[in-house]
Coordinates of C-alpha atoms in Angstrom, one line a residue:
Chain A
M1445 CA -63.7 -16.3 38.3
L1446 CA -60.2 -16.9 39.8
L1447 CA -61.5 -19.5 42.2
K1448 CA -63.3 -21.4 39.4
L1449 CA -60.2 -21.2 37.2
A1450 CA -57.9 -22.3 40.1
W1451 CA -60.2 -25.2 40.9
R1452 CA -60.2 -26.5 37.4
N1453 CA -56.5 -25.9 37.0
I1454 CA -55.6 -28.1 39.9
W1455 CA -57.4 -31.0 38.3
R1456 CA -55.6 -30.7 35.0
N1457 CA -53.0 -33.1 36.2
K1458 CA -55.0 -35.3 38.5
K1459 CA -52.2 -37.7 39.4
R1460 CA -49.9 -35.0 40.5
T1461 CA -52.6 -33.2 42.5
F1462 CA -53.5 -36.4 44.2
I1463 CA -49.9 -37.3 45.0
T1464 CA -49.3 -33.9 46.5
M1465 CA -52.6 -34.0 48.4
F1466 CA -51.8 -37.5 49.8
S1467 CA -48.5 -36.4 51.0
I1468 CA -50.2 -33.5 52.8
V1469 CA -52.8 -35.8 54.2
F1470 CA -50.1 -38.2 55.5
A1471 CA -48.2 -35.3 57.1
V1472 CA -51.3 -33.8 58.7
V1473 CA -52.4 -37.2 60.1
L1474 CA -48.9 -37.9 61.5
S1475 CA -48.6 -34.4 62.9
I1476 CA -52.1 -34.5 64.5
L1477 CA -51.2 -37.9 66.1
L1478 CA -48.0 -36.5 67.4
D1479 CA -49.6 -33.3 68.7
S1480 CA -52.5 -35.2 70.1
V1481 CA -50.4 -37.7 72.1
K1482 CA -48.1 -35.0 73.3
K1483 CA -50.9 -32.8 74.4
G1484 CA -52.7 -35.7 75.9
L1485 CA -49.6 -36.8 77.9
L1486 CA -48.8 -33.2 79.0
D1487 CA -52.4 -32.5 79.9
K1488 CA -52.6 -35.7 81.9
M1489 CA -49.3 -35.0 83.6
K1490 CA -50.5 -31.6 84.6
E1491 CA -53.9 -32.9 85.6
N1492 CA -52.4 -35.7 87.7
V1493 CA -50.4 -33.3 89.7
V1494 CA -52.1 -29.9 89.4
S1495 CA -55.7 -30.8 89.3
F1496 CA -55.5 -33.9 91.5
Y1497 CA -53.1 -32.6 94.1
T1498 CA -51.5 -29.2 94.3
G1499 CA -54.3 -27.2 92.7
Y1500 CA -53.7 -24.2 90.5
I1501 CA -53.0 -21.8 93.3
Q1502 CA -52.0 -22.1 96.9
I1503 CA -51.8 -19.6 99.7
H1504 CA -49.2 -20.3 102.5
K1505 CA -47.6 -18.5 105.3
K1506 CA -44.7 -16.5 103.7
G1507 CA -41.6 -18.7 103.4
Y1508 CA -43.5 -22.0 103.7
W1509 CA -42.7 -23.3 100.2
D1510 CA -39.0 -22.8 100.8
D1511 CA -39.1 -24.4 104.2
K1512 CA -42.0 -26.8 104.4
T1513 CA -42.3 -27.3 108.2
L1514 CA -45.2 -27.0 110.5
E1515 CA -43.5 -24.0 112.1
N1516 CA -44.4 -22.1 108.9
S1517 CA -48.1 -22.9 109.3
F1518 CA -50.7 -20.2 109.8
D1519 CA -53.9 -19.9 111.9
W1520 CA -57.2 -21.1 110.4
Q1521 CA -59.2 -17.9 109.8
P1522 CA -62.7 -18.5 108.6
E1523 CA -63.0 -14.9 107.5
L1524 CA -60.0 -15.3 105.2
I1525 CA -61.6 -18.3 103.5
D1526 CA -65.0 -16.5 103.3
N1527 CA -63.3 -13.5 101.7
L1528 CA -61.5 -15.7 99.2
E1529 CA -64.7 -17.6 98.3
R1530 CA -66.5 -14.3 97.8
N1531 CA -64.0 -13.5 95.0
K1532 CA -65.7 -14.2 91.7
S1533 CA -62.6 -15.7 90.3
I1534 CA -62.4 -18.4 93.0
S1535 CA -64.9 -21.1 93.2
L1536 CA -63.5 -22.8 96.3
A1537 CA -60.7 -22.5 98.9
I1538 CA -59.8 -25.7 100.6
P1539 CA -57.7 -26.0 103.8
R1540 CA -54.8 -28.4 104.2
L1541 CA -52.3 -29.3 106.9
E1542 CA -49.4 -31.1 105.4
S1543 CA -46.2 -32.6 106.9
F1544 CA -43.7 -35.3 106.3
I1545 CA -43.9 -38.3 108.6
L1546 CA -42.8 -41.9 108.9
A1547 CA -45.5 -44.4 108.0
A1548 CA -45.0 -47.9 109.3
S1549 CA -46.6 -51.3 109.3
E1550 CA -45.6 -54.3 111.3
K1551 CA -42.4 -55.0 109.3
Y1552 CA -41.9 -52.0 107.0
S1553 CA -41.7 -48.2 107.2
K1554 CA -41.4 -45.4 104.7
G1555 CA -41.3 -41.7 104.7
C1556 CA -44.5 -40.1 103.3
M1557 CA -46.5 -36.9 103.2
V1558 CA -49.6 -36.7 105.5
V1559 CA -52.2 -34.4 104.2
G1560 CA -54.9 -33.2 106.6
I1561 CA -58.0 -32.4 104.5
D1562 CA -61.6 -31.3 104.7
P1563 CA -62.9 -34.5 102.9
E1564 CA -66.0 -32.9 101.3
K1565 CA -64.3 -29.8 100.0
E1566 CA -61.2 -31.6 99.0
S1567 CA -63.0 -34.0 96.8
S1568 CA -65.0 -31.3 95.1
V1569 CA -61.7 -29.7 93.9
T1570 CA -59.4 -32.7 93.4
S1571 CA -62.0 -35.4 92.9
L1572 CA -60.2 -37.4 95.5
A1573 CA -63.3 -39.6 96.2
E1574 CA -63.2 -40.8 92.7
K1575 CA -59.7 -42.2 93.1
I1576 CA -60.7 -44.8 95.7
T1577 CA -59.8 -48.2 94.4
K1578 CA -60.7 -50.1 97.5
G1579 CA -62.6 -49.3 100.7
N1580 CA -64.4 -46.0 101.2
Y1581 CA -63.8 -42.3 101.1
L1582 CA -63.2 -40.3 104.4
L1583 CA -65.8 -38.4 106.4
S1584 CA -64.8 -35.3 108.4
S1585 CA -65.6 -37.2 111.6
D1586 CA -63.5 -40.3 110.7
K1587 CA -60.5 -41.2 112.7
A1588 CA -59.0 -43.2 109.7
V1589 CA -56.7 -42.6 106.8
L1590 CA -56.7 -43.0 103.0
V1591 CA -53.4 -44.5 101.7
T1592 CA -52.1 -44.4 98.2
E1593 CA -51.8 -47.8 96.6
G1594 CA -48.1 -47.6 96.1
L1595 CA -47.4 -46.9 99.7
A1596 CA -49.9 -49.5 101.0
S1597 CA -48.3 -52.1 98.7
Y1598 CA -44.8 -51.2 100.0
L1599 CA -45.9 -51.5 103.6
K1600 CA -47.9 -54.6 102.8
L1601 CA -51.1 -53.1 104.2
D1602 CA -54.7 -53.3 103.0
V1603 CA -58.0 -51.8 103.9
N1604 CA -58.9 -52.1 107.6
D1605 CA -55.3 -52.7 108.5
T1606 CA -53.6 -50.3 110.9
L1607 CA -51.1 -47.7 109.8
V1608 CA -48.7 -46.3 112.3
L1609 CA -47.6 -42.7 111.8
I1610 CA -44.5 -41.4 113.7
G1611 CA -42.9 -38.1 113.4
Q1612 CA -42.5 -34.6 114.7
G1613 CA -45.4 -32.2 115.3
Y1614 CA -45.7 -28.5 115.8
H1615 CA -43.0 -26.9 117.9
G1616 CA -41.1 -30.2 117.8
V1617 CA -43.5 -32.2 119.9
S1618 CA -43.6 -35.9 119.2
A1619 CA -46.4 -36.9 116.8
A1620 CA -47.5 -40.5 116.8
G1621 CA -50.8 -42.3 116.0
K1622 CA -52.4 -45.5 114.8
F1623 CA -55.1 -45.2 112.2
P1624 CA -57.2 -47.8 110.4
I1625 CA -57.0 -47.7 106.6
K1626 CA -60.4 -46.8 105.3
G1627 CA -59.6 -46.8 101.7
L1628 CA -56.8 -47.1 99.1
I1629 CA -56.4 -44.4 96.4
K1630 CA -54.6 -44.4 93.2
F1631 CA -53.0 -41.4 91.5
G1632 CA -51.9 -41.3 87.9
S1633 CA -48.6 -39.7 88.9
P1634 CA -46.3 -42.6 90.1
D1635 CA -44.5 -40.2 92.5
L1636 CA -47.7 -39.2 94.3
N1637 CA -48.9 -42.8 94.3
K1638 CA -45.9 -43.9 96.3
G1639 CA -46.2 -41.6 99.3
L1640 CA -49.4 -40.0 100.3
V1641 CA -51.6 -40.4 103.4
Y1642 CA -54.8 -38.5 103.8
L1643 CA -56.4 -37.7 107.2
P1644 CA -59.4 -35.6 108.1
L1645 CA -58.1 -32.1 108.9
K1646 CA -59.1 -32.3 112.6
E1647 CA -57.3 -35.6 113.1
S1648 CA -54.1 -34.3 111.4
Q1649 CA -54.2 -31.1 113.6
R1650 CA -54.5 -33.4 116.6
L1651 CA -51.7 -35.7 115.4
F1652 CA -49.3 -32.8 114.9
A1653 CA -50.5 -30.9 117.9
A1654 CA -51.2 -28.1 115.5
D1655 CA -54.6 -27.0 116.7
N1656 CA -56.3 -24.7 114.3
K1657 CA -53.3 -24.6 112.1
L1658 CA -53.1 -24.9 108.3
T1659 CA -50.1 -25.1 106.0
A1660 CA -52.0 -24.3 102.8
L1661 CA -55.2 -23.0 101.3
V1662 CA -55.7 -24.6 97.9
L1663 CA -57.7 -22.4 95.6
S1664 CA -59.9 -23.6 92.8
P1665 CA -60.0 -20.8 90.2
T1666 CA -63.1 -20.4 88.0
R1667 CA -60.9 -19.9 85.0
T1668 CA -57.7 -21.8 84.7
D1669 CA -56.4 -19.6 81.9
K1670 CA -56.5 -16.6 84.2
V1671 CA -54.4 -18.0 87.0
K1672 CA -51.5 -15.6 86.7
E1673 CA -53.8 -12.5 86.9
L1674 CA -55.6 -14.0 89.9
V1675 CA -52.3 -14.7 91.7
H1676 CA -51.3 -11.1 91.0
S1677 CA -54.6 -9.6 92.4
L1678 CA -54.4 -11.9 95.5
Q1679 CA -50.9 -10.8 96.2
L1680 CA -52.0 -7.2 96.3
E1681 CA -55.1 -8.1 98.4
L1682 CA -53.4 -10.2 101.1
T1683 CA -51.0 -9.0 103.7
D1684 CA -47.3 -9.7 103.6
D1685 CA -47.7 -12.6 106.0
Y1686 CA -48.8 -14.8 103.1
E1687 CA -47.4 -16.0 99.8
V1688 CA -49.6 -16.7 96.8
M1689 CA -48.2 -19.2 94.3
N1690 CA -49.4 -20.7 91.1
W1691 CA -48.6 -24.2 90.1
Q1692 CA -45.8 -23.1 87.8
L1693 CA -44.0 -21.5 90.8
M1694 CA -44.6 -24.4 93.0
M1695 CA -43.5 -27.0 90.5
P1696 CA -41.0 -25.3 88.1
E1697 CA -39.7 -28.8 87.1
L1698 CA -43.2 -29.8 85.8
D1699 CA -43.5 -26.4 84.0
Q1700 CA -40.1 -27.0 82.4
V1701 CA -40.9 -30.5 81.4
I1702 CA -44.1 -29.3 79.7
A1703 CA -42.3 -26.5 78.0
G1704 CA -39.5 -28.8 76.9
E1705 CA -41.9 -31.4 75.6
K1706 CA -43.8 -28.8 73.6
A1707 CA -40.5 -27.5 72.1
E1708 CA -39.5 -31.1 71.2
N1709 CA -42.9 -31.6 69.5
V1710 CA -42.4 -28.4 67.5
I1711 CA -39.0 -29.7 66.3
F1712 CA -40.6 -33.0 65.2
Q1713 CA -43.3 -31.1 63.4
V1714 CA -41.0 -28.7 61.7
V1715 CA -38.9 -31.6 60.3
L1716 CA -42.1 -33.3 59.2
Y1717 CA -43.5 -30.2 57.5
L1718 CA -40.1 -29.4 56.0
L1719 CA -40.2 -32.8 54.2
I1720 CA -43.7 -32.1 53.0
A1721 CA -42.8 -28.5 52.0
F1722 CA -40.3 -30.0 49.5
G1723 CA -43.1 -32.1 48.1
I1724 CA -45.5 -29.2 47.8
F1725 CA -42.8 -27.0 46.4
G1726 CA -42.0 -29.6 43.7
T1727 CA -45.6 -29.4 42.6
V1728 CA -45.6 -25.6 42.8
L1729 CA -42.4 -25.5 40.8
M1730 CA -43.8 -27.8 38.1
M1731 CA -47.1 -26.0 37.9
T1732 CA -45.3 -22.7 37.5
L1733 CA -42.6 -23.7 35.1
E1734 CA -44.6 -25.9 32.7
R1735 CA -47.2 -23.2 32.3
Q1736 CA -45.0 -20.3 31.3
Y1737 CA -46.3 -20.2 27.8
E1738 CA -49.9 -20.2 29.1
F1739 CA -49.1 -17.5 31.5
G1740 CA -47.5 -15.4 28.7
V1741 CA -50.8 -15.8 26.7
L1742 CA -52.9 -14.8 29.6
I1743 CA -50.9 -11.7 30.2
A1744 CA -50.9 -11.0 26.5
I1745 CA -54.7 -11.1 26.3
G1746 CA -55.0 -8.7 29.3
M1747 CA -54.7 -10.5 32.6
K1748 CA -52.5 -8.5 35.0
N1749 CA -49.5 -10.2 36.5
F1750 CA -50.9 -9.7 40.0
R1751 CA -54.1 -11.5 39.2
L1752 CA -52.2 -14.3 37.5
S1753 CA -50.0 -14.6 40.6
T1754 CA -53.0 -14.7 42.8
L1755 CA -54.5 -17.4 40.6
V1756 CA -51.4 -19.6 41.1
V1757 CA -51.3 -18.9 44.9
L1758 CA -55.0 -19.9 45.0
E1759 CA -54.2 -23.2 43.2
N1760 CA -51.5 -24.0 45.7
V1761 CA -53.6 -23.0 48.7
L1762 CA -56.5 -25.1 47.4
I1763 CA -54.4 -28.2 47.0
S1764 CA -52.8 -27.8 50.4
V1765 CA -56.0 -26.9 52.2
L1766 CA -57.8 -29.9 50.6
G1767 CA -55.0 -32.1 51.7
A1768 CA -55.1 -30.6 55.2
I1769 CA -58.9 -31.1 55.4
G1770 CA -58.5 -34.6 54.2
G1771 CA -55.9 -35.2 56.9
I1772 CA -58.0 -33.7 59.6
I1773 CA -61.0 -35.8 58.6
L1774 CA -59.0 -39.0 58.4
S1775 CA -57.3 -38.3 61.8
I1776 CA -60.5 -37.7 63.7
P1777 CA -61.6 -41.4 64.0
I1778 CA -58.1 -42.5 64.7
V1779 CA -57.5 -40.0 67.4
F1780 CA -61.0 -40.6 68.8
Y1781 CA -60.2 -44.3 69.1
L1782 CA -56.9 -43.7 70.8
F1783 CA -58.5 -41.1 73.0
S1784 CA -61.1 -43.6 74.1
Y1785 CA -58.6 -46.5 74.4
P1786 CA -55.3 -45.0 75.4
I1787 CA -52.2 -47.1 74.8
K1788 CA -51.1 -48.8 78.0
L1789 CA -47.5 -49.7 78.2
G1790 CA -46.5 -52.9 79.8
G1791 CA -43.6 -54.8 81.2
K1792 CA -40.2 -53.2 81.6
L1793 CA -41.1 -50.2 79.5
A1794 CA -43.9 -49.4 81.9
E1795 CA -41.4 -49.8 84.8
A1796 CA -38.9 -47.5 83.1
Y1797 CA -41.6 -44.8 82.7
E1798 CA -42.7 -45.1 86.3
K1799 CA -39.1 -44.7 87.4
F1800 CA -39.0 -41.3 85.8
G1801 CA -42.3 -40.4 87.5
I1802 CA -44.4 -40.7 84.3
E1803 CA -47.6 -42.6 84.1
P1804 CA -47.0 -45.5 81.5
I1805 CA -50.1 -44.7 79.5
F1806 CA -50.2 -42.8 76.2
Y1807 CA -53.2 -40.5 76.4
F1808 CA -54.4 -38.7 73.3
S1809 CA -56.1 -35.3 73.3
M1810 CA -59.2 -34.5 71.3
A1811 CA -58.8 -30.7 71.8
P1812 CA -60.0 -28.9 68.7
R1813 CA -56.7 -27.0 68.7
V1814 CA -54.8 -30.2 67.9
F1815 CA -56.8 -30.5 64.6
Y1816 CA -57.3 -27.0 63.4
S1817 CA -53.7 -25.9 64.2
Q1818 CA -52.5 -28.4 61.5
G1819 CA -54.8 -26.9 59.0
L1820 CA -53.5 -23.5 59.8
V1821 CA -49.9 -24.7 59.5
V1822 CA -50.5 -26.2 56.1
F1823 CA -52.4 -23.1 54.9
F1824 CA -49.5 -20.8 55.9
L1825 CA -47.0 -23.2 54.5
A1826 CA -48.8 -23.2 51.2
L1827 CA -48.9 -19.4 51.3
F1828 CA -45.2 -19.3 52.0
L1829 CA -44.3 -21.7 49.3
S1830 CA -46.4 -19.7 46.9
L1831 CA -44.1 -16.8 47.3
Y1832 CA -41.8 -18.3 44.6
P1833 CA -44.4 -18.4 41.8
F1834 CA -46.0 -15.2 43.1
I1835 CA -42.7 -13.3 42.6
K1836 CA -41.8 -15.1 39.4
I1837 CA -45.1 -14.4 37.7
R1838 CA -45.1 -10.8 38.9
R1839 CA -42.0 -10.3 36.9
L1840 CA -43.1 -12.2 33.9
E1841 CA -43.1 -10.6 30.5
P1842 CA -45.5 -12.1 27.9
V1843 CA -43.1 -12.6 25.0
S1844 CA -40.3 -14.1 27.2
A1845 CA -42.8 -16.3 28.9
M1846 CA -44.2 -17.5 25.5
H1847 CA -40.6 -18.1 24.2
S1848 CA -39.7 -20.2 27.3
Chain B
M50 CA -56.5 4.2 2.3
N51 CA -58.6 7.0 3.9
N52 CA -58.1 10.6 5.0
L53 CA -58.0 9.8 8.8
P54 CA -54.6 9.8 10.5
P55 CA -52.9 6.4 10.7
V56 CA -53.9 4.4 13.8
I57 CA -50.5 2.6 14.0
I58 CA -47.2 4.4 13.5
T59 CA -43.8 3.0 14.1
E60 CA -40.8 5.3 14.1
D61 CA -37.3 3.7 13.5
L62 CA -38.6 0.7 15.4
T63 CA -35.7 -1.6 16.3
K64 CA -35.4 -4.7 18.3
V65 CA -32.0 -6.2 19.1
Y66 CA -31.6 -9.6 20.8
D67 CA -28.2 -9.7 22.5
E68 CA -28.7 -12.9 24.4
G69 CA -26.0 -14.8 22.4
A70 CA -22.4 -13.8 21.6
I71 CA -23.5 -11.7 18.6
P72 CA -26.4 -9.3 18.9
V73 CA -29.2 -10.0 16.4
K74 CA -31.3 -7.2 15.0
A75 CA -34.7 -8.9 14.7
V76 CA -36.4 -5.7 13.6
N77 CA -34.3 -3.0 12.0
Q78 CA -35.5 0.7 11.9
V79 CA -39.0 -0.1 10.7
N80 CA -41.1 2.9 9.8
L81 CA -44.7 2.0 9.2
Q82 CA -48.1 3.6 9.1
I83 CA -51.3 1.6 9.2
D84 CA -54.7 3.1 8.8
Q85 CA -57.9 2.1 10.5
G86 CA -59.7 -0.8 8.8
E87 CA -56.7 -2.2 7.0
F88 CA -56.4 -5.9 6.4
T89 CA -52.7 -6.2 6.3
A90 CA -50.3 -9.1 6.0
L91 CA -46.7 -9.0 7.2
V92 CA -44.9 -11.5 5.1
G93 CA -41.3 -12.7 4.9
P94 CA -39.2 -15.7 5.4
S95 CA -38.7 -17.3 8.8
G96 CA -36.6 -15.1 11.1
S97 CA -37.5 -12.0 9.1
G98 CA -38.9 -10.3 12.2
K99 CA -42.7 -10.5 11.4
T100 CA -43.7 -11.8 14.8
T101 CA -41.3 -9.5 16.7
L102 CA -42.7 -6.5 14.8
L103 CA -46.3 -7.7 15.5
N104 CA -45.4 -8.2 19.2
M105 CA -44.1 -4.7 19.5
I106 CA -47.1 -3.2 17.7
G107 CA -49.3 -5.2 20.1
G108 CA -47.3 -4.0 23.2
L109 CA -46.2 -7.5 24.1
D110 CA -42.6 -6.6 23.6
R111 CA -40.7 -3.4 24.1
P112 CA -38.5 -2.0 21.3
S113 CA -34.7 -1.6 21.8
S114 CA -35.1 1.8 20.2
G115 CA -37.7 3.7 18.2
K116 CA -41.3 4.3 19.0
V117 CA -44.7 2.6 18.5
W118 CA -47.9 4.7 18.4
V119 CA -51.1 2.9 18.6
D120 CA -54.4 4.8 18.5
G121 CA -52.4 7.9 19.4
K122 CA -50.7 6.3 22.4
N123 CA -47.0 5.9 22.7
L124 CA -46.7 2.3 24.0
G125 CA -43.1 2.8 25.1
A126 CA -44.2 5.4 27.6
M127 CA -46.7 3.1 29.3
K128 CA -46.0 1.2 32.5
K129 CA -46.5 -2.5 32.6
N130 CA -50.1 -2.5 33.9
Q131 CA -51.1 0.4 31.7
L132 CA -49.9 -1.6 28.7
I133 CA -51.9 -4.6 29.8
D134 CA -55.0 -2.5 30.2
F135 CA -54.4 -1.0 26.8
R136 CA -54.1 -4.4 25.3
L137 CA -57.2 -5.6 27.1
H138 CA -59.4 -2.8 25.8
N139 CA -57.9 -2.2 22.3
I140 CA -56.1 -5.2 20.9
G141 CA -57.2 -8.7 20.2
F142 CA -54.7 -11.4 19.7
V143 CA -54.9 -14.6 17.6
F144 CA -52.0 -17.0 18.0
Q145 CA -50.8 -19.8 15.7
A146 CA -51.4 -22.5 18.4
Y147 CA -54.8 -21.1 19.4
N148 CA -53.8 -20.8 23.0
L149 CA -57.2 -21.2 24.6
I150 CA -57.4 -21.8 28.3
P151 CA -57.7 -25.6 28.4
V152 CA -59.9 -25.8 31.5
L153 CA -62.5 -23.4 30.2
T154 CA -65.3 -24.2 27.7
A155 CA -65.5 -22.3 24.4
R156 CA -68.1 -20.0 25.9
E157 CA -66.0 -19.4 29.0
N158 CA -62.8 -18.7 26.9
I159 CA -64.6 -16.0 25.0
E160 CA -66.2 -14.6 28.2
F161 CA -62.8 -14.6 30.1
V162 CA -61.6 -11.4 28.4
M163 CA -64.8 -9.7 29.2
L164 CA -64.5 -10.8 32.8
L165 CA -61.1 -9.2 32.9
Q166 CA -62.8 -6.0 31.5
K167 CA -65.4 -6.3 34.4
A168 CA -68.3 -6.3 31.9
S169 CA -71.7 -7.0 33.3
K170 CA -73.2 -10.5 33.1
K171 CA -75.9 -9.3 30.8
E172 CA -73.4 -7.7 28.5
R173 CA -71.2 -10.8 28.6
N174 CA -74.0 -13.2 27.8
H175 CA -75.1 -11.1 24.9
R176 CA -71.7 -10.6 23.4
V177 CA -70.6 -14.2 23.8
L178 CA -73.7 -15.6 22.1
E179 CA -73.3 -13.0 19.3
L180 CA -69.6 -14.0 18.7
L181 CA -70.4 -17.7 18.9
R182 CA -73.0 -17.2 16.3
E183 CA -70.6 -15.1 14.2
V184 CA -68.0 -17.9 14.2
G185 CA -70.6 -20.6 13.9
L186 CA -70.0 -22.4 17.1
Q187 CA -73.2 -22.1 19.1
D188 CA -73.5 -25.8 19.3
K189 CA -70.0 -26.2 20.7
M190 CA -70.2 -23.5 23.3
N191 CA -69.9 -25.9 26.2
N192 CA -67.1 -27.9 24.8
R193 CA -63.6 -27.6 26.1
P194 CA -60.7 -26.9 23.7
D195 CA -59.6 -30.6 23.7
E196 CA -63.1 -31.5 22.5
L197 CA -62.8 -29.1 19.5
S198 CA -61.0 -29.5 16.2
G199 CA -58.1 -27.1 15.3
G200 CA -60.3 -25.0 13.1
Q201 CA -63.0 -24.8 15.8
Q202 CA -60.4 -23.8 18.4
Q203 CA -59.0 -21.1 16.1
R204 CA -62.5 -19.8 15.6
V205 CA -63.0 -19.6 19.4
A206 CA -59.6 -17.8 19.5
V207 CA -60.9 -15.3 17.0
A208 CA -64.1 -14.8 19.0
R209 CA -62.0 -14.3 22.1
A210 CA -59.9 -11.8 20.4
L211 CA -63.0 -9.9 19.4
A212 CA -64.8 -10.2 22.7
S213 CA -63.4 -7.0 24.1
K214 CA -64.5 -5.1 21.0
P215 CA -60.9 -4.2 20.1
K216 CA -59.9 -1.7 17.4
F217 CA -57.1 -4.0 16.3
V218 CA -56.7 -7.7 15.9
L219 CA -53.1 -9.0 15.6
A220 CA -52.9 -12.5 14.3
D221 CA -49.7 -14.4 14.3
E222 CA -49.8 -17.2 11.7
P223 CA -53.5 -17.8 12.4
T224 CA -54.0 -20.4 9.6
A225 CA -50.7 -22.2 9.9
N226 CA -52.2 -25.3 11.5
L227 CA -55.5 -25.3 9.5
D228 CA -56.6 -27.2 6.4
S229 CA -57.7 -25.2 3.4
K230 CA -61.4 -25.3 4.0
T231 CA -61.1 -24.3 7.6
A232 CA -58.6 -21.6 6.8
A233 CA -60.9 -20.2 4.2
N234 CA -63.8 -20.3 6.6
L235 CA -61.8 -18.4 9.3
L236 CA -60.6 -15.8 6.8
D237 CA -64.2 -15.3 5.7
I238 CA -65.1 -14.5 9.2
M239 CA -62.2 -12.1 9.8
S240 CA -62.8 -10.4 6.4
K241 CA -66.4 -9.9 7.3
L242 CA -65.6 -8.4 10.7
N243 CA -63.0 -6.1 9.0
Q244 CA -65.5 -4.9 6.5
E245 CA -68.6 -4.7 8.7
E246 CA -67.0 -3.5 12.0
G247 CA -64.0 -1.7 10.6
I248 CA -61.6 -3.6 12.8
T249 CA -58.0 -3.3 11.7
F250 CA -56.4 -6.7 11.1
I251 CA -52.6 -7.3 10.9
F252 CA -51.4 -10.8 10.1
S253 CA -48.0 -12.2 10.3
T254 CA -48.1 -15.0 7.9
H255 CA -46.5 -17.3 5.4
D256 CA -49.8 -18.5 4.2
Q257 CA -50.8 -17.9 0.6
R258 CA -54.4 -18.0 1.5
V259 CA -54.1 -15.1 3.9
I260 CA -52.0 -13.1 1.5
D261 CA -54.6 -13.6 -1.2
R262 CA -57.2 -11.9 1.1
A263 CA -54.9 -9.0 2.3
H264 CA -55.4 -5.5 1.0
R265 CA -51.8 -4.6 1.8
V266 CA -48.8 -6.8 2.0
I267 CA -45.7 -5.7 3.8
T268 CA -42.6 -7.8 3.2
L269 CA -39.9 -8.0 5.7
V270 CA -36.4 -9.3 5.1
D271 CA -33.8 -9.4 7.9
G272 CA -35.9 -7.2 10.1
A273 CA -36.4 -4.4 7.6
I274 CA -39.2 -3.6 5.2
E275 CA -38.3 -4.7 1.8
S276 CA -41.6 -3.8 0.1
D277 CA -44.9 -2.4 1.1
E278 CA -47.6 -2.8 -1.5
L279 CA -51.3 -2.2 -1.7
I280 CA -52.4 -5.1 -3.9
A281 CA -55.6 -6.8 -4.8
N282 CA -54.0 -10.2 -5.2
A283 CA -50.7 -10.9 -3.5
S284 CA -50.1 -14.3 -4.9
D285 CA -47.6 -13.1 -7.4
H286 CA -45.9 -11.1 -4.7
I287 CA -45.3 -14.0 -2.4
E288 CA -43.6 -15.8 -5.3
S289 CA -41.1 -13.0 -5.5
V290 CA -40.4 -13.2 -1.7

C-alpha cells in the first residue's frame, strides 16, 4: 500500500518530479564519467607498470631493492621456482636479471635498464610479445635484443641495427656487447618506453658475467586482490636470504599517486553531490511542507506517524533511485563509446603529460562498480536527506498540521 | 436518551491557546455527556470553540485541562500511538473540505482506512462495495477525487469515515461546501446510518439543514456551553444563537 501511494504521490507534481530526477540524472552521468575516466586512467597506469613490467610480486635477494646492483643477485635454483609454482596462489614465477648499462649507437648513448628474461615465460605474464611494434619477439636462443621505441628513437636506431651495451658486470668486471635489434616495443608508460632493453636471460648472464645469477623472480598471482596475503605467506615460507615485495612496496610513488587521484575524485564527487543534494532537499522540503494539512488528515484518520514518515522517505528514495537508474542507463552508451575509443591527447598537452610520465590518453573504465556505486551514493543521499521529513513527520500532531 | 451510561463524557474540558500575547480560552470548562446513538449538533458562532471541542472529543487535540472519556477510555491518559489506534478503530472523521487522498480512487480512499486496520482483502472488498452502495457511488468507485463533485467527494468521505465500523462519527462542518440537494442527500445517508447502525454522530455546524435533523443541539458561546437542548426542530433555536 505504501509503495503504491508513494508512487502515485511522486507524480502529483510531474514537473517538479521531472526536474529533480533530471538533476539527479545529470549528476549521476557526470559522476560516472568522472569515476570512469579516473578509474580507467589509474587502472591503465597500474597496468602499464605493474602488469606489463614489475609484476604484482617480486622476490629478490635481501637488500636488492635498496641497492639494485648485481652484487645483490642470487643463484638460480630450479627447486625454488618449482616450489613457488606449486603454490596454488601463484600461476607462474619468471626469472629476471636486471642491471643498468649504457646503450649506444654510432653517435648517441643513453643509460638504460637491461632486462634478461625467459622470453616465453615473460610474455605469458607481461604480454611482452604483444608490445612489438616492429620486428619480431625474442627466442631463448637469440643473441639479439628488444629495444623500447623511445630509446631506439633517441639512439636513432631501428630493427636490424646494432646496439652497443657497455657497463659493469658482476663483481665489477667489464660488460660490453654488440647486439642486433630484433624488435621494437612500446610501453604505455612514457618512463618505461624511454629506457628498456630486453635480452634473453642466458645472453644477459653472459654479458654481465653473472652465470646462473638472477636479480628477481617475478610472480604472477592467481588472484590479484589477495596479493598482500600471498606476500605475507611467502615471507614466512622463504628464508631470511630473500625479500618478498608487492608492487605497492616496490613503487610507493605509484601507490600514492593512485591513492591521491582517488581522493581527488572523491572530493569532486562530494562537491557534485552536494549541489545535487540541495536540489533534492528543495523537493523534499516542498513535498513535506506543502502537504502538512494532508499529513494531519492522514494521522487523524488513523495512520501512524512512523508509517507516514516511511511513506515520505519512500517517495524521496523513489525519485532519487529513478534518477540514478536513468543516469546509469544514459551513461552506459556514453562510457562504452569512450571505453572503445579513448580520448587521445595531441600536441603540447600530450608532451606535457609525457613529461610527467603519464600516457597522454584518457582511458575509461567499464567496471560495474563505476556504475552501481553511483546508484548507491544517490540511494544513501536520498535516505540521508529524508531524515528531515522523517523527523518532522514523526513529531507531527494532527491538529497543528491541519492548521499549518 | 437511553438507560446506558454515556459514551462520551467531558469533565471541565478546557483548551487554552497561548501562542499570542494574550492566552485565548477556546474551550472553557465544558462538561458534557453524550449517549450512544445520538445525532448531535454543536452550534455557535465562529470562534465559539465547536471545532476545538470536536477535536478534543476525537482525540485529535489534547486539552489544556480537564478530561475526555470516550467509550470508557480516558483519552488524555493515552500515548500518541494508542490514541491513533483508538481513533482508527472507534472514530470516523468527516471534514469540511472532504480531505480525500487525491491520488487514490473513491474505492481506494474508502479501503485505505481498512488497510491501516489490516483487514483482509475479502473483508475490505465486501465492506467497500457495501459502503459505495450505501452512499450511491458504485459507478464512481474508480474515479479520483478531482473527478468527483463536492457532494460526491463528501459522500466518499462519509464512506471512508464509516469503513472502520466506528462507534462515533465526528463531522466538522460537513455540509458547508454543499448545495441544498446534495446536503440533504448526505444528511439522509448519515441519518439512516445513525438509525440503522446506532452510530453516534456529532456535528460541528452552522448549517440550518444539519440543525434541523439533529436530535440534540448544544450551543457554544466563547468556548462554554450556553445551552443544551433536546429538540425535534432546531430551526427556532439557531435563530436565537
